[in-house]
Coordinates of C-alpha atoms and ligand atoms in Angstrom, one line a residue:
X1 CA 68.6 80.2 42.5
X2 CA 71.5 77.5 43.9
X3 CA 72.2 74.6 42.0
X4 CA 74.3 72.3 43.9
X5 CA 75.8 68.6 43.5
X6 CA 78.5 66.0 45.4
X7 CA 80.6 66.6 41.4
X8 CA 81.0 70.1 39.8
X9 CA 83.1 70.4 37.3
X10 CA 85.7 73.3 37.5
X11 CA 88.5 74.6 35.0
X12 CA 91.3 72.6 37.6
X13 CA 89.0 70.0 40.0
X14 CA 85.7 68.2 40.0
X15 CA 84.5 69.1 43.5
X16 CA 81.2 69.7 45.9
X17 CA 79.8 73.1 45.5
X18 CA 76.8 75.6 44.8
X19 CA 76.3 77.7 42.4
X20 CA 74.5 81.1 43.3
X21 CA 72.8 81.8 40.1
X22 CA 71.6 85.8 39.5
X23 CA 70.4 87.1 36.5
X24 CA 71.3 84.4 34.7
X25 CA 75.0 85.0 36.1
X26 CA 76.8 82.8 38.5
X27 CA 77.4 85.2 41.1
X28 CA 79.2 82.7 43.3
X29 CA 80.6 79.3 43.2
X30 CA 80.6 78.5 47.0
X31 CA 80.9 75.7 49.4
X32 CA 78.1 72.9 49.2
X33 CA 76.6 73.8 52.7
X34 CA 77.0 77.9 51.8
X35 CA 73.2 77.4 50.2
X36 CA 70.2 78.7 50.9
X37 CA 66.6 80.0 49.2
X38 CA 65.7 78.1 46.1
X39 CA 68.0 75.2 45.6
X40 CA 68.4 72.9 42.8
X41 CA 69.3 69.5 44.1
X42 CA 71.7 67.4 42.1
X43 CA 71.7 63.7 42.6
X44 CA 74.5 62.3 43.8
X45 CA 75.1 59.7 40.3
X46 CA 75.2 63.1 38.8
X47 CA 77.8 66.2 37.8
X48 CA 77.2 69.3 37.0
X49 CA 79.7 70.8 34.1
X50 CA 79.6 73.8 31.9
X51 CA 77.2 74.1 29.0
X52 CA 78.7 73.0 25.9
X53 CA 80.2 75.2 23.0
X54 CA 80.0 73.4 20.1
X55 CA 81.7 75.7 17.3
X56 CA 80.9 73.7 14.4
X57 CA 77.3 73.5 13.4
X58 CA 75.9 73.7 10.1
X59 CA 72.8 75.0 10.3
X60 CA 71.8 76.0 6.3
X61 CA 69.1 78.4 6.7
X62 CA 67.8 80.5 5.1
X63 CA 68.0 78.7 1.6
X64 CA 68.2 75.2 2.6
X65 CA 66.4 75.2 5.7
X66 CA 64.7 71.8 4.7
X67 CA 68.5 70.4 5.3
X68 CA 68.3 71.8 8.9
X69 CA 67.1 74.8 10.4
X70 CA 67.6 77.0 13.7
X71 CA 64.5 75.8 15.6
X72 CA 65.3 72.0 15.0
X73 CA 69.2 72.5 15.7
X74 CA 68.9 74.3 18.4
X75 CA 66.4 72.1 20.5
X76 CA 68.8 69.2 19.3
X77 CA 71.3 71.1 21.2
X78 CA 69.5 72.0 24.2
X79 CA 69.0 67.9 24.8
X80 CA 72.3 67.5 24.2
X81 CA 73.9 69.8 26.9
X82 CA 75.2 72.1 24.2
X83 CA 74.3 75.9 25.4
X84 CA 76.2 77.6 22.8
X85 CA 77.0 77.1 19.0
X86 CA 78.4 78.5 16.3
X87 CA 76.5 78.5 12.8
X88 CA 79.0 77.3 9.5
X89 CA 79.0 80.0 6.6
X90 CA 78.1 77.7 3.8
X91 CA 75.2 75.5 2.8
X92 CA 72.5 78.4 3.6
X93 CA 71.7 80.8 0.9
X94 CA 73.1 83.1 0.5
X95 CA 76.2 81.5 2.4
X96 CA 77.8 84.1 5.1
X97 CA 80.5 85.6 2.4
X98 CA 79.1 89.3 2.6
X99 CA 78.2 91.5 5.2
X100 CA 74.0 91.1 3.1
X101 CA 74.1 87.1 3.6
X102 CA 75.4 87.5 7.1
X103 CA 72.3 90.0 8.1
X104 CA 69.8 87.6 6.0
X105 CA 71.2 84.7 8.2
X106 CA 70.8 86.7 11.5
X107 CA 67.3 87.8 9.8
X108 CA 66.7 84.1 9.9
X109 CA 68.1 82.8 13.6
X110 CA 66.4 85.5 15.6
X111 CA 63.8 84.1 18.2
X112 CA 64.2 80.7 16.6
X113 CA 67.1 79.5 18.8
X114 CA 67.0 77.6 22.0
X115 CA 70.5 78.2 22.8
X116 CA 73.1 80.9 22.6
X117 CA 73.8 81.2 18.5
X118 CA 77.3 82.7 17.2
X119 CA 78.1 82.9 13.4
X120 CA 81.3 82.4 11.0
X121 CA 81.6 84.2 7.8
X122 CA 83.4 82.8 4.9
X123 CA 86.5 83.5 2.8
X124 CA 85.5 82.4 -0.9
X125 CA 88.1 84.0 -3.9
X126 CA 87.4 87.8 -4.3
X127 CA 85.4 88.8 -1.3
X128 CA 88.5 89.7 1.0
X129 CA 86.5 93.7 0.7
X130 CA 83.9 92.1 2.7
X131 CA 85.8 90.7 5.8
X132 CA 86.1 94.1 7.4
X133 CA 82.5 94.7 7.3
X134 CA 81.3 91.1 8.2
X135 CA 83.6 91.4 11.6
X136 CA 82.6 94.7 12.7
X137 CA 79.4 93.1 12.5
X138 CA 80.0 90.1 14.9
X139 CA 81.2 87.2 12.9
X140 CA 83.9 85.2 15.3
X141 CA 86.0 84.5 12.4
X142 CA 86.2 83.1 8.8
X143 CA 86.1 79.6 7.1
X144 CA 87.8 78.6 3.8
X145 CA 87.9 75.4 1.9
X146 CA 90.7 74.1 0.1
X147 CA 88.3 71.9 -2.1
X148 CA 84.9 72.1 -3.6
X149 CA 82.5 72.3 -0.6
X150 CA 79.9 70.7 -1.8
X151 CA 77.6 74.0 -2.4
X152 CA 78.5 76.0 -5.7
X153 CA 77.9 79.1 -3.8
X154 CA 80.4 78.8 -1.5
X155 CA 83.7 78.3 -3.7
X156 CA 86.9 77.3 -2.2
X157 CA 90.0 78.9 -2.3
X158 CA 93.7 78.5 -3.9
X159 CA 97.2 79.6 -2.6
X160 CA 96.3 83.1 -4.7
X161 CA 93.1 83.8 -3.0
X162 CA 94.5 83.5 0.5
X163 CA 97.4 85.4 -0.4
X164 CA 94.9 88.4 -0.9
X165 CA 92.7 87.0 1.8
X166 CA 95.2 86.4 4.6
X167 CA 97.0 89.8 5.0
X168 CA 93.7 91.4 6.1
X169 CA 92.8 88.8 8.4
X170 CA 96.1 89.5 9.8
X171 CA 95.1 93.1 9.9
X172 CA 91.6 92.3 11.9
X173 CA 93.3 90.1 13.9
X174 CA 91.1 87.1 12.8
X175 CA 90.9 83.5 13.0
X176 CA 91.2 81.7 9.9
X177 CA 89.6 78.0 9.9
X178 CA 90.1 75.7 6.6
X179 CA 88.7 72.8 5.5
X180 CA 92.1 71.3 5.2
X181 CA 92.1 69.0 2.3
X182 CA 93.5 70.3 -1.2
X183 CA 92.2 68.6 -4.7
X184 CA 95.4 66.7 -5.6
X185 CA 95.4 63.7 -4.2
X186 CA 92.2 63.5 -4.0
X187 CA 90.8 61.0 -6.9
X188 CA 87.1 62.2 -8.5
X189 CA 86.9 60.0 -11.4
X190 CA 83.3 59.6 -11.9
X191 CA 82.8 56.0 -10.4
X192 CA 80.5 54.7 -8.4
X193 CA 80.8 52.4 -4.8
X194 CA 79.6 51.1 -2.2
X195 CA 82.6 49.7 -0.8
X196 CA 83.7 52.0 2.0
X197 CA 87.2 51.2 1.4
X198 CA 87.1 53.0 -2.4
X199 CA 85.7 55.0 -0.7
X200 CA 88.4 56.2 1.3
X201 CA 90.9 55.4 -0.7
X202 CA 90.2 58.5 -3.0
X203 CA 90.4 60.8 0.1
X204 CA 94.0 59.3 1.2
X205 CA 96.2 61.4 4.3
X206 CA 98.2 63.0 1.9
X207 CA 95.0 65.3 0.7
X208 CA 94.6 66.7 4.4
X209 CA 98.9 66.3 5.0
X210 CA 99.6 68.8 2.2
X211 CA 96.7 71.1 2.9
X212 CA 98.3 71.1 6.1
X213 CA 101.7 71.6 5.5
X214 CA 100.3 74.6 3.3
X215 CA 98.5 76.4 5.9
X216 CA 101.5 76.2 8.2
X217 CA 103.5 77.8 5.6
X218 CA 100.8 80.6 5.1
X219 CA 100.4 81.1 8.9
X220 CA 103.9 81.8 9.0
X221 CA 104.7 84.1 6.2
X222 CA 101.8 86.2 7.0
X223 CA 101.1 85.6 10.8
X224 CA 97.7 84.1 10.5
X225 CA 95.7 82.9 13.3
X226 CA 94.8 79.2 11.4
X227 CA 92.8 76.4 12.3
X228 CA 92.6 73.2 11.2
X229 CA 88.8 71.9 11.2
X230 CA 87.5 68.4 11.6
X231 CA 91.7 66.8 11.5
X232 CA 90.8 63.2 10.8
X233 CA 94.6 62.3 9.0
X234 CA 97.0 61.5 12.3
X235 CA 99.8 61.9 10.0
X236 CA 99.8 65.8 10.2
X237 CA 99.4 65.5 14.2
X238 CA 103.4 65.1 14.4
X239 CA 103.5 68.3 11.6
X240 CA 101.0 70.4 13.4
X241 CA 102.9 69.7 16.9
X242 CA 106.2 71.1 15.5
X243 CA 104.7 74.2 13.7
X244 CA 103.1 74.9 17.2
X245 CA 106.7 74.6 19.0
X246 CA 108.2 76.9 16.5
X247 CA 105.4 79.7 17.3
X248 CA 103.1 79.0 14.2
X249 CA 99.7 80.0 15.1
X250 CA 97.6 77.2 14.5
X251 CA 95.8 74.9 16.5
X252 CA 93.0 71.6 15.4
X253 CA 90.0 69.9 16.5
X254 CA 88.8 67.2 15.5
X255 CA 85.0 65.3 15.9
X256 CA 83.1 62.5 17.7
X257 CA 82.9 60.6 14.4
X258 CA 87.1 60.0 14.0
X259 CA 86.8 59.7 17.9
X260 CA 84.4 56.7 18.0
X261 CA 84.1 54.9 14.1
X262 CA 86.9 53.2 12.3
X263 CA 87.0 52.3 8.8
X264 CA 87.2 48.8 9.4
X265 CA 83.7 48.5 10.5
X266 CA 81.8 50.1 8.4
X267 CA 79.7 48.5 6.6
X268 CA 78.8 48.5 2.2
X269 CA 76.5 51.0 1.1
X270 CA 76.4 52.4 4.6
X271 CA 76.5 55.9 3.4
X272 CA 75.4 57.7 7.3
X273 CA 78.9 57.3 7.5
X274 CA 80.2 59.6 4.7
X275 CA 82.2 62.7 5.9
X276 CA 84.8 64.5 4.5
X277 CA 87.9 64.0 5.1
X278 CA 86.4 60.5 5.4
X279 CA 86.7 57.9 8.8
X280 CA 89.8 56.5 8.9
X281 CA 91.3 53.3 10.4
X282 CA 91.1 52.3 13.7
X283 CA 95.3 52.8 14.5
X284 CA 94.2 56.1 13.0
X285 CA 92.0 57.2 15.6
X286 CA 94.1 56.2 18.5
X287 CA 96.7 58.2 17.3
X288 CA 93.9 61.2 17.2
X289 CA 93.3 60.0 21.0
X290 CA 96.8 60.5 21.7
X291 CA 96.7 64.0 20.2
X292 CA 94.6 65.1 22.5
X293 CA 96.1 64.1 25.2
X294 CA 99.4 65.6 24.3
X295 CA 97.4 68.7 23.3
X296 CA 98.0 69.2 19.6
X297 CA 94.4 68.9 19.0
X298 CA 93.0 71.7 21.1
X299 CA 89.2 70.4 21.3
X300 CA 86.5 68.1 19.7
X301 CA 83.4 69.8 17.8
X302 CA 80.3 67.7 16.1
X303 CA 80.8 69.3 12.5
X304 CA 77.1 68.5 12.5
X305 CA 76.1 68.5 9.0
X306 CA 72.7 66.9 8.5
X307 CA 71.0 66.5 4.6
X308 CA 67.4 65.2 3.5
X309 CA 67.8 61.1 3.9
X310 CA 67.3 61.0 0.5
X311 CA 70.1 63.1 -0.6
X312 CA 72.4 60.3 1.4
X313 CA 71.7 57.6 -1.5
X314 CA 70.8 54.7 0.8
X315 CA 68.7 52.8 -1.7
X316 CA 72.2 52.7 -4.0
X317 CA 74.5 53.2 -1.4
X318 CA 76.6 55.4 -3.5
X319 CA 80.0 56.4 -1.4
X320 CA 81.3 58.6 -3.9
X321 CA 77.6 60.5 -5.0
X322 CA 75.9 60.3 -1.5
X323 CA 76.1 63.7 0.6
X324 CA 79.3 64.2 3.3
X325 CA 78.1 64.9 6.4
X326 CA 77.2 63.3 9.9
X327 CA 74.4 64.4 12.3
X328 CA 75.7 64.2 15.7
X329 CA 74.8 67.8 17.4
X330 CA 73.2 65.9 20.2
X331 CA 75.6 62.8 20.9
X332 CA 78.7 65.1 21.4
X333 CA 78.7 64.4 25.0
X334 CA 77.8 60.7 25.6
X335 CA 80.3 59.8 22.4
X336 CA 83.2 61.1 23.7
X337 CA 83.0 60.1 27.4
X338 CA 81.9 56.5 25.9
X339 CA 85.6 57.0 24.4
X340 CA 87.4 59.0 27.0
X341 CA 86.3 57.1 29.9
X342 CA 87.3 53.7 28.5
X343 CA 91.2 55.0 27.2
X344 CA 91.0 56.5 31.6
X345 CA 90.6 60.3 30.6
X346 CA 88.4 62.7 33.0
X347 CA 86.0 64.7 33.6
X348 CA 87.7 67.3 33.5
X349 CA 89.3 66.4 30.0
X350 CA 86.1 66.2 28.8
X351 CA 85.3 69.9 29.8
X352 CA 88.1 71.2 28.7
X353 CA 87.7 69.5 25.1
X354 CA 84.0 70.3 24.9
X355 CA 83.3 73.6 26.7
X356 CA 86.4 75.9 27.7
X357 CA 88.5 75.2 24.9
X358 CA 86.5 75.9 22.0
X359 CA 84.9 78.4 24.1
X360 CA 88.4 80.2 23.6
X361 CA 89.0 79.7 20.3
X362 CA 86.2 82.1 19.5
X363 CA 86.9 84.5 22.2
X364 CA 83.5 83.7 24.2
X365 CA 85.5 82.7 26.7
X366 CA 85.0 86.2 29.1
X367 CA 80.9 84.3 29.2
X368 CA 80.9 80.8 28.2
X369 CA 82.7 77.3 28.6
X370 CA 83.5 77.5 32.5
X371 CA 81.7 77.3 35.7
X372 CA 83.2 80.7 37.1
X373 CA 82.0 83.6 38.8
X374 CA 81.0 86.0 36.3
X375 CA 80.0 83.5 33.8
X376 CA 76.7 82.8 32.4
X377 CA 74.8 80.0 34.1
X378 CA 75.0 77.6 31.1
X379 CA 75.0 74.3 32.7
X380 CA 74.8 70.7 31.9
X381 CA 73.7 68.3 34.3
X382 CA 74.3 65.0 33.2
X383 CA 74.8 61.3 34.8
X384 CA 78.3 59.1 33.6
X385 CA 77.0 56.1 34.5
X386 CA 73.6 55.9 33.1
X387 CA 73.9 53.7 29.4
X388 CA 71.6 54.2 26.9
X389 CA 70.8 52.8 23.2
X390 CA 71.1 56.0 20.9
X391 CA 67.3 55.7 18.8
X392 CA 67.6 58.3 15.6
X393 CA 64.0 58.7 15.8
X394 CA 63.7 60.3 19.0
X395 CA 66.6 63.0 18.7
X396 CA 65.8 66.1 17.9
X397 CA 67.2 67.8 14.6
X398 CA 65.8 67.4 11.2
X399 CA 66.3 64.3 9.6
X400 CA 66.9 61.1 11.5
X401 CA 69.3 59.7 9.4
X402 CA 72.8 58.9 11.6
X403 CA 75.3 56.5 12.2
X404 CA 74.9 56.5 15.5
X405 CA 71.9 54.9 15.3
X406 CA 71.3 51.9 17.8
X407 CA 74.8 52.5 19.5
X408 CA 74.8 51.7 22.6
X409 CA 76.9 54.7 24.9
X410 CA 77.7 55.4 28.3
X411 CA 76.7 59.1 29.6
X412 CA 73.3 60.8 29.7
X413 CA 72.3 64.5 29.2
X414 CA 69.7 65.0 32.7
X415 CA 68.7 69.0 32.3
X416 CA 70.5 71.7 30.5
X417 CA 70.3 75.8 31.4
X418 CA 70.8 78.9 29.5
X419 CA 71.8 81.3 31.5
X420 CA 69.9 79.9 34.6
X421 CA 66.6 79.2 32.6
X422 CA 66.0 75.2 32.4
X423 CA 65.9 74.7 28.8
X424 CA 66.0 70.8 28.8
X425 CA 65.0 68.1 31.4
X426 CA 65.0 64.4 30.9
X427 CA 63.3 64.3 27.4
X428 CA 61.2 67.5 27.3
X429 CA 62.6 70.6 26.0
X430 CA 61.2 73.1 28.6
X431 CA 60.5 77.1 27.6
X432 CA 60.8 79.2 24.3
X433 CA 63.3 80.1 21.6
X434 CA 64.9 82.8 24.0
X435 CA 69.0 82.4 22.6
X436 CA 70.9 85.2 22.4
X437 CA 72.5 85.7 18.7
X438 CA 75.9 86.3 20.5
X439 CA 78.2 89.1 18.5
X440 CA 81.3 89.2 18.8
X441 CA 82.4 92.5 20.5
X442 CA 84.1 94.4 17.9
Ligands
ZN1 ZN1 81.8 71.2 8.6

């Protein structure tokens, strides 16, 4: 099979070509005339760009599979150009912390998934015996929080427990990726609010700033790979740039939510809003903008994190009780070029910060996140131009509830394949759960 089109995205130009597609392989990326046999014709208002590798999904099955569950996050991200994922080690029980709870989840995703699945274990205190096993079993890497998580199974972790923790990851060579926010500053007086601004106010910079500044230090003394997840505090961006200039290994993403929102506009008791670390202020997220463009924030991930609507408190509005978490598995793509097109980024920005970098970060990078010879023939074929009015009720994971409800964005998923198989085209999902469970190679 050929697909061809007037714009394909490649790692260093957007130019005319077809791809020669072979056992779900792209076995050539040739000129646009060099096509013949079955050919898949690509409008001209439309490019074709890599499948999307979205590396921060929390998926919570088995155990809360009522929050979300392979079959409904998967489809989401089939009709939102995302090919690949990788599944978050908390919120399912058991949570991914032992090398049982990451063969009840696999147990769980197989021949559920519509797309291409990879998993991260956890580091909670006093499992450091079980990161060997988990990551000769396929895990990419390992997630820690610096604060509660939300989930009493999954505890978080203090300077003591990754000084036991981080030598072996050292050892395995393994990424480390932390919720970077430590108690502190943080303020969890038992109140109650549906201002926004309280809101953020007890979740200031300085809780993400020091967790930063901590991890940096760590990295260092023990030569960690880190990563900082979900970055929403600009403050650390000047930080994080330094450490990286100095040889610290650690790199930072951040999501479509700090991308897009800004404090200022949301409105009381709109609790679809609540994340952690929270939206900031709209200077705030330029500055994020401008770490991307300088590179200091490597990529941009959904941190999709859905909960039952009622566990979001609307009827109080409730900032400080209602669950953290935004579901946005299937925006990804038309929030971020709404945003990147408008402050004159490119196409191939956007591939680059949602396919071939985070693609990297988890080593998948030999497969997925480019349009290459040798790759899998994940693809995304999607039109820039085309606006559309985002309606909660017809996307596709488990509970409708999400901020980007009624927002109007520029940039619409057309058909997505996995591995040359259509999965996705123009509103109906097309096939059967046939994702691979993707293992890292030990
Ligand atoms: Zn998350």
């Amino acid at each position: 099979m050929i697909i061809r089109a007037q714009r394909v995205v490649l790692p260093d130009e957007v130019a005319p070509r077809s791809i020669h597609i072979s056992d779900g392989r792209i076995v050539d990326v040739a000129a646009y005339d060099d096509a013949d046999g079955e050919i898949v014709e690509v409008g001209d208002e439309s490019v074709v760009m890599p499948g999307l590798v979205d590396t921060h999904v929390h998926i919570n099955s088995p155990g809360r599979t009522e929050w979300e569950g392979f079959h409904s996050a998967t489809l989401a991200a089939a009709a939102g150009g995302v090919t690949t994922l990788v599944d978050m080690p908390l919120n399912s029980i058991p949570p991914t912390t032992t090398l049982a709870g990451f063969e009840a989840k696999l147990d769980q995703a197989r021949n559920e998934c519509f797309v291409d699945v990879g998993f991260w274990g956890g580091v909670v205190p006093g499992n450091t015996a079980e990161l060997a096993p988990m990551f000769a079993a396929g895990v990419v890497g390992f997630k820690c929080f610096l604060v509660p998580s939300g989930v009493d199974e999954f505890k978080y972790v203090t300077e003591e427990h990754l000084r036991d923790a981080m030598p072996e990851l050292s050892r395995l060579d393994a990424l480390l990726i932390v919720h970077a926010e430590l108690p502190g500053p943080i303020k969890t007086a038992d109140v109650s609010s549906s201002d926004y601004r309280a809101f953020l106010e007890s979740r200031p910079r300085a809780a993400e700033n020091e967790a930063i500044e901590l991890m940096i230090r760590l990295s260092r003394e023990f030569n960690t790979r880190v990563h900082i997840v979900h970055l929403s505090s600009a403050d650390a961006i000047p930080v994080l740039r330094k450490a990286q200039l100095e040889g610290v290994r650690i790199t930072a993403e951040t999501c479509p939510h700090y991308l897009h929102f800004a404090a200022e506009e949301i409105p009381a008791g709109a609790t679809e809003f609540k994340c952690c670390p929270p939206i900031r202020e709209r200077a705030n997220r330029e500055q994020l903008w401008e770490g991307l463009a300088d590179k200091t924030i490597d990529f941009i991930v959904s941190d999709h994190s859905p909960c039952p609507g009622e566990m979001k408190l609307r009827e109080s509005g409730d900032f400080m009780k209602a669950w953290g978490g935004i579901a946005s598995l299937e925006l990804r793509l038309p929030v971020i070029w709404t945003e990147a097109r408008r402050r004159g980024f490119s196409l191939l920005d956007m591939a680059r910060w949602l396919c071939a970098n985070p693609a990297k970060q988890v080593r998948f990078d030999s497969r997925k996140g480019s349009i290459a010879v040798g790759n899998d023939a994940d693809l995304v074929i999607w039109n820039p131009d085309a606006q559309f009015t985002v309606s909660a009720a017809s996307l596709h994971h488990r509970h409708k509830i999400t901020p980007y409800d009624r927002e109007p964005l520029n940039g619409a998923v057309q058909k997505s394949f996995l591995r040359g198989r259509k999965i996705y085209d123009n509103g109906n999902i097309a096939g059967s759960p046939l994702g691979h469970m993707l293992l890292k190679q030990a």
